[in-house]
Amino acid sequence: RGLTPRAWTFQEMPFQVRMETWGFLGQQRIVLPRGLLAASDGSGGEHGNDPRLRRVGWGLVFLDEANAHPQSLAFGTVKGPQTVPRAELYALVFLAARTHGDILCLIDSSYVVKGYCKGPDFPQPKNQDLWAALWHSVRDRDGELSVAKVRAHATEIQLTRADPKPLHYLANALADAAACRGSALAAL
């Protein structure tokens, strides 16, 4: 009674995959300078709780570890199912595909961190296309890509205990803001 048929609201919505970058990131794979820290995030946008309207975005930021200044950032939309874990994973795929060199990427998604730590031989039941792209890019890049879990949206009390480290908190907050910009690119 009065319910909209599922087929009317859960269709794949065609939209243009979009991306924006600032700083040294571009279309070519680059060698990262030393002393950088990366952070990535995903966002469901303003309709994150409604799977019919949700359009996700990803964000990636690079900070100078010495002075916490942002050096580069990228954000964009995600093709395929519009889930936040997929957006979180896409940000790491972008990092692996566009860079060479040793880098630590802070990620607040347990799904991505645990999946990455399990390695390429562990079969992932979801987002297999992105996991395959990630492992292909990791094999093709020079340097080590390490990931670490960072606490998302830390409270003031947690920050006074340095959990997470202030630099890690800042990196995560900037990646979160970039991911929100990415989801806004695809918003309905």
CSV table of C-alpha atoms in Angstrom, one decimal:
chain,number,residue,atom,x,y,z
A,1,ARG,CA,0.0,0.0,0.0
A,2,GLY,CA,1.5,3.2,-1.1
A,3,LEU,CA,5.0,1.7,-1.4
A,4,THR,CA,7.0,2.6,-4.5
A,5,PRO,CA,8.1,-0.5,-6.5
A,6,ARG,CA,11.7,-1.3,-5.8
A,7,ALA,CA,12.5,-1.4,-9.5
A,8,TRP,CA,11.5,2.3,-9.8
A,9,THR,CA,13.9,3.5,-7.1
A,10,PHE,CA,16.9,1.1,-7.2
A,11,GLN,CA,18.0,1.4,-10.8
A,12,GLU,CA,21.6,2.1,-11.7
A,13,MET,CA,21.6,5.8,-12.2
A,14,PRO,CA,23.9,6.9,-15.0
A,15,PHE,CA,26.2,9.8,-14.2
A,16,GLN,CA,29.5,11.0,-15.3
A,17,VAL,CA,32.4,9.9,-13.2
A,18,ARG,CA,34.2,13.1,-12.2
A,19,MET,CA,37.5,13.9,-10.4
A,20,GLU,CA,39.3,17.0,-9.4
A,21,THR,CA,42.9,17.4,-8.2
A,22,TRP,CA,45.1,20.1,-6.7
A,23,GLY,CA,48.9,20.1,-6.2
A,24,PHE,CA,51.1,17.5,-7.7
A,25,LEU,CA,48.5,14.8,-8.5
A,26,GLY,CA,47.4,14.7,-12.1
A,27,GLN,CA,46.8,12.2,-14.9
A,28,GLN,CA,50.4,10.7,-14.8
A,29,ARG,CA,51.8,8.4,-12.2
A,30,ILE,CA,54.3,10.5,-10.1
A,31,VAL,CA,57.1,9.7,-7.7
A,32,LEU,CA,56.2,11.0,-4.3
A,33,PRO,CA,58.6,13.2,-2.5
A,34,ARG,CA,59.9,12.0,0.9
A,35,GLY,CA,58.3,13.2,4.1
A,36,LEU,CA,54.6,12.9,3.0
A,37,LEU,CA,51.7,11.3,4.8
A,38,ALA,CA,48.5,10.3,2.9
A,39,ALA,CA,45.0,10.0,4.2
A,40,SER,CA,41.9,8.8,2.3
A,41,ASP,CA,38.2,8.7,3.0
A,42,GLY,CA,34.8,8.1,1.5
A,43,SER,CA,31.5,9.9,2.0
A,44,GLY,CA,27.8,9.1,1.3
A,45,GLY,CA,27.0,12.8,0.9
A,46,GLU,CA,23.9,14.5,2.2
A,47,HIS,CA,21.7,11.4,1.4
A,48,GLY,CA,24.1,8.9,2.9
A,49,ASN,CA,21.3,7.1,4.8
A,50,ASP,CA,19.0,6.6,1.8
A,51,PRO,CA,20.5,4.0,-0.7
A,52,ARG,CA,18.1,5.2,-3.4
A,53,LEU,CA,19.6,8.7,-3.3
A,54,ARG,CA,23.1,8.1,-2.0
A,55,ARG,CA,25.9,9.2,-4.3
A,56,VAL,CA,29.3,8.5,-2.9
A,57,GLY,CA,32.6,10.3,-3.3
A,58,TRP,CA,36.2,9.7,-2.3
A,59,GLY,CA,38.9,11.9,-1.1
A,60,LEU,CA,42.7,11.7,-0.8
A,61,VAL,CA,45.1,14.2,0.8
A,62,PHE,CA,48.9,14.4,1.1
A,63,LEU,CA,50.4,16.3,4.1
A,64,ASP,CA,54.0,17.3,4.7
A,65,GLU,CA,54.8,15.4,8.0
A,66,ALA,CA,57.2,18.2,9.1
A,67,ASN,CA,54.8,21.1,9.1
A,68,ALA,CA,51.3,19.5,8.4
A,69,HIS,CA,50.8,21.6,5.3
A,70,PRO,CA,48.7,20.0,2.6
A,71,GLN,CA,50.7,19.3,-0.5
A,72,SER,CA,48.1,17.8,-2.8
A,73,LEU,CA,44.6,16.5,-2.8
A,74,ALA,CA,42.1,14.7,-5.1
A,75,PHE,CA,38.4,13.9,-4.9
A,76,GLY,CA,35.8,12.4,-7.1
A,77,THR,CA,32.9,10.2,-7.8
A,78,VAL,CA,32.6,6.4,-7.9
A,79,LYS,CA,31.2,4.2,-10.7
A,80,GLY,CA,29.1,1.3,-9.8
A,81,PRO,CA,27.3,0.6,-6.5
A,82,GLN,CA,27.0,3.7,-4.4
A,83,THR,CA,28.3,2.5,-1.0
A,84,VAL,CA,30.7,4.2,1.3
A,85,PRO,CA,33.1,1.2,1.7
A,86,ARG,CA,33.4,1.2,-2.1
A,87,ALA,CA,34.3,4.9,-2.1
A,88,GLU,CA,36.8,4.3,0.7
A,89,LEU,CA,38.4,1.5,-1.4
A,90,TYR,CA,38.4,3.7,-4.6
A,91,ALA,CA,40.5,6.3,-2.9
A,92,LEU,CA,43.2,3.7,-2.1
A,93,VAL,CA,43.0,2.4,-5.7
A,94,PHE,CA,43.6,6.0,-6.9
A,95,LEU,CA,46.6,6.4,-4.7
A,96,ALA,CA,48.2,3.1,-5.8
A,97,ALA,CA,47.5,3.8,-9.5
A,98,ARG,CA,48.9,7.4,-9.5
A,99,THR,CA,52.0,7.2,-7.3
A,100,HIS,CA,55.4,5.6,-6.9
A,101,GLY,CA,57.4,5.7,-3.7
A,102,ASP,CA,57.1,4.7,-0.1
A,103,ILE,CA,53.9,6.1,1.6
A,104,LEU,CA,51.7,5.5,4.6
A,105,CYS,CA,48.0,6.0,4.0
A,106,LEU,CA,45.8,6.6,6.9
A,107,ILE,CA,42.3,5.1,6.5
A,108,ASP,CA,39.3,5.2,8.8
A,109,SER,CA,37.6,2.3,7.1
A,110,SER,CA,38.2,-1.1,8.8
A,111,TYR,CA,36.9,-2.8,5.7
A,112,VAL,CA,39.7,-1.4,3.6
A,113,VAL,CA,42.5,-1.7,6.1
A,114,LYS,CA,41.6,-5.3,7.0
A,115,GLY,CA,41.2,-6.2,3.3
A,116,TYR,CA,44.5,-4.7,2.4
A,117,CYS,CA,46.3,-6.4,5.2
A,118,LYS,CA,44.9,-9.8,4.2
A,119,GLY,CA,46.6,-9.4,0.8
A,120,PRO,CA,45.8,-10.2,-2.8
A,121,ASP,CA,45.3,-13.9,-2.3
A,122,PHE,CA,42.3,-13.4,0.0
A,123,PRO,CA,39.1,-13.5,-2.0
A,124,GLN,CA,37.0,-10.4,-1.4
A,125,PRO,CA,33.2,-11.1,-1.7
A,126,LYS,CA,32.4,-7.4,-2.5
A,127,ASN,CA,33.9,-4.8,-4.8
A,128,GLN,CA,36.0,-7.4,-6.6
A,129,ASP,CA,36.6,-5.0,-9.5
A,130,LEU,CA,38.2,-2.5,-7.2
A,131,TRP,CA,40.2,-5.0,-5.2
A,132,ALA,CA,41.6,-6.4,-8.5
A,133,ALA,CA,42.5,-2.9,-9.7
A,134,LEU,CA,44.2,-2.2,-6.4
A,135,TRP,CA,46.4,-5.3,-6.4
A,136,HIS,CA,47.3,-4.7,-10.1
A,137,SER,CA,48.3,-1.1,-9.3
A,138,VAL,CA,50.3,-2.2,-6.2
A,139,ARG,CA,52.2,-4.7,-8.2
A,140,ASP,CA,53.0,-2.1,-10.9
A,141,ARG,CA,54.2,0.6,-8.5
A,142,ASP,CA,57.7,1.2,-7.1
A,143,GLY,CA,57.9,1.6,-3.4
A,144,GLU,CA,55.9,0.4,-0.4
A,145,LEU,CA,52.3,1.3,0.1
A,146,SER,CA,51.4,0.9,3.8
A,147,VAL,CA,48.1,1.4,5.4
A,148,ALA,CA,47.1,2.2,9.0
A,149,LYS,CA,43.7,2.5,10.7
A,150,VAL,CA,43.0,6.0,12.0
A,151,ARG,CA,40.2,6.9,14.3
A,152,ALA,CA,37.4,8.8,12.5
A,153,HIS,CA,35.9,11.9,14.0
A,154,ALA,CA,37.9,11.9,17.2
A,155,THR,CA,36.5,13.7,20.3
A,156,GLU,CA,38.3,16.4,22.2
A,157,ILE,CA,39.1,13.9,25.0
A,158,GLN,CA,40.7,11.5,22.6
A,159,LEU,CA,42.8,14.2,21.1
A,160,THR,CA,44.1,15.3,24.5
A,161,ARG,CA,45.3,11.7,24.9
A,162,ALA,CA,46.9,11.9,21.5
A,163,ASP,CA,44.6,9.2,20.1
A,164,PRO,CA,44.8,9.7,17.2
A,165,LYS,CA,48.0,11.8,16.9
A,166,PRO,CA,47.1,15.4,16.0
A,167,LEU,CA,48.7,15.1,12.6
A,168,HIS,CA,46.7,12.0,11.9
A,169,TYR,CA,43.5,13.6,13.0
A,170,LEU,CA,44.1,16.6,10.7
A,171,ALA,CA,44.9,14.3,7.8
A,172,ASN,CA,41.7,12.3,8.3
A,173,ALA,CA,39.6,15.5,8.7
A,174,LEU,CA,41.0,16.9,5.4
A,175,ALA,CA,40.4,13.6,3.6
A,176,ASP,CA,36.9,13.6,5.0
A,177,ALA,CA,36.3,17.1,3.6
A,178,ALA,CA,37.7,16.1,0.2
A,179,ALA,CA,35.4,13.0,0.2
A,180,CYS,CA,32.4,15.2,0.9
A,181,ARG,CA,33.4,17.4,-2.1
A,182,GLY,CA,33.6,14.2,-4.1
A,183,SER,CA,30.1,13.1,-3.2
A,184,ALA,CA,28.8,16.6,-4.0
A,185,LEU,CA,30.0,16.2,-7.5
A,186,ALA,CA,27.6,13.3,-8.0
A,187,ALA,CA,24.7,14.6,-5.9
A,188,LEU,CA,21.2,14.3,-7.3
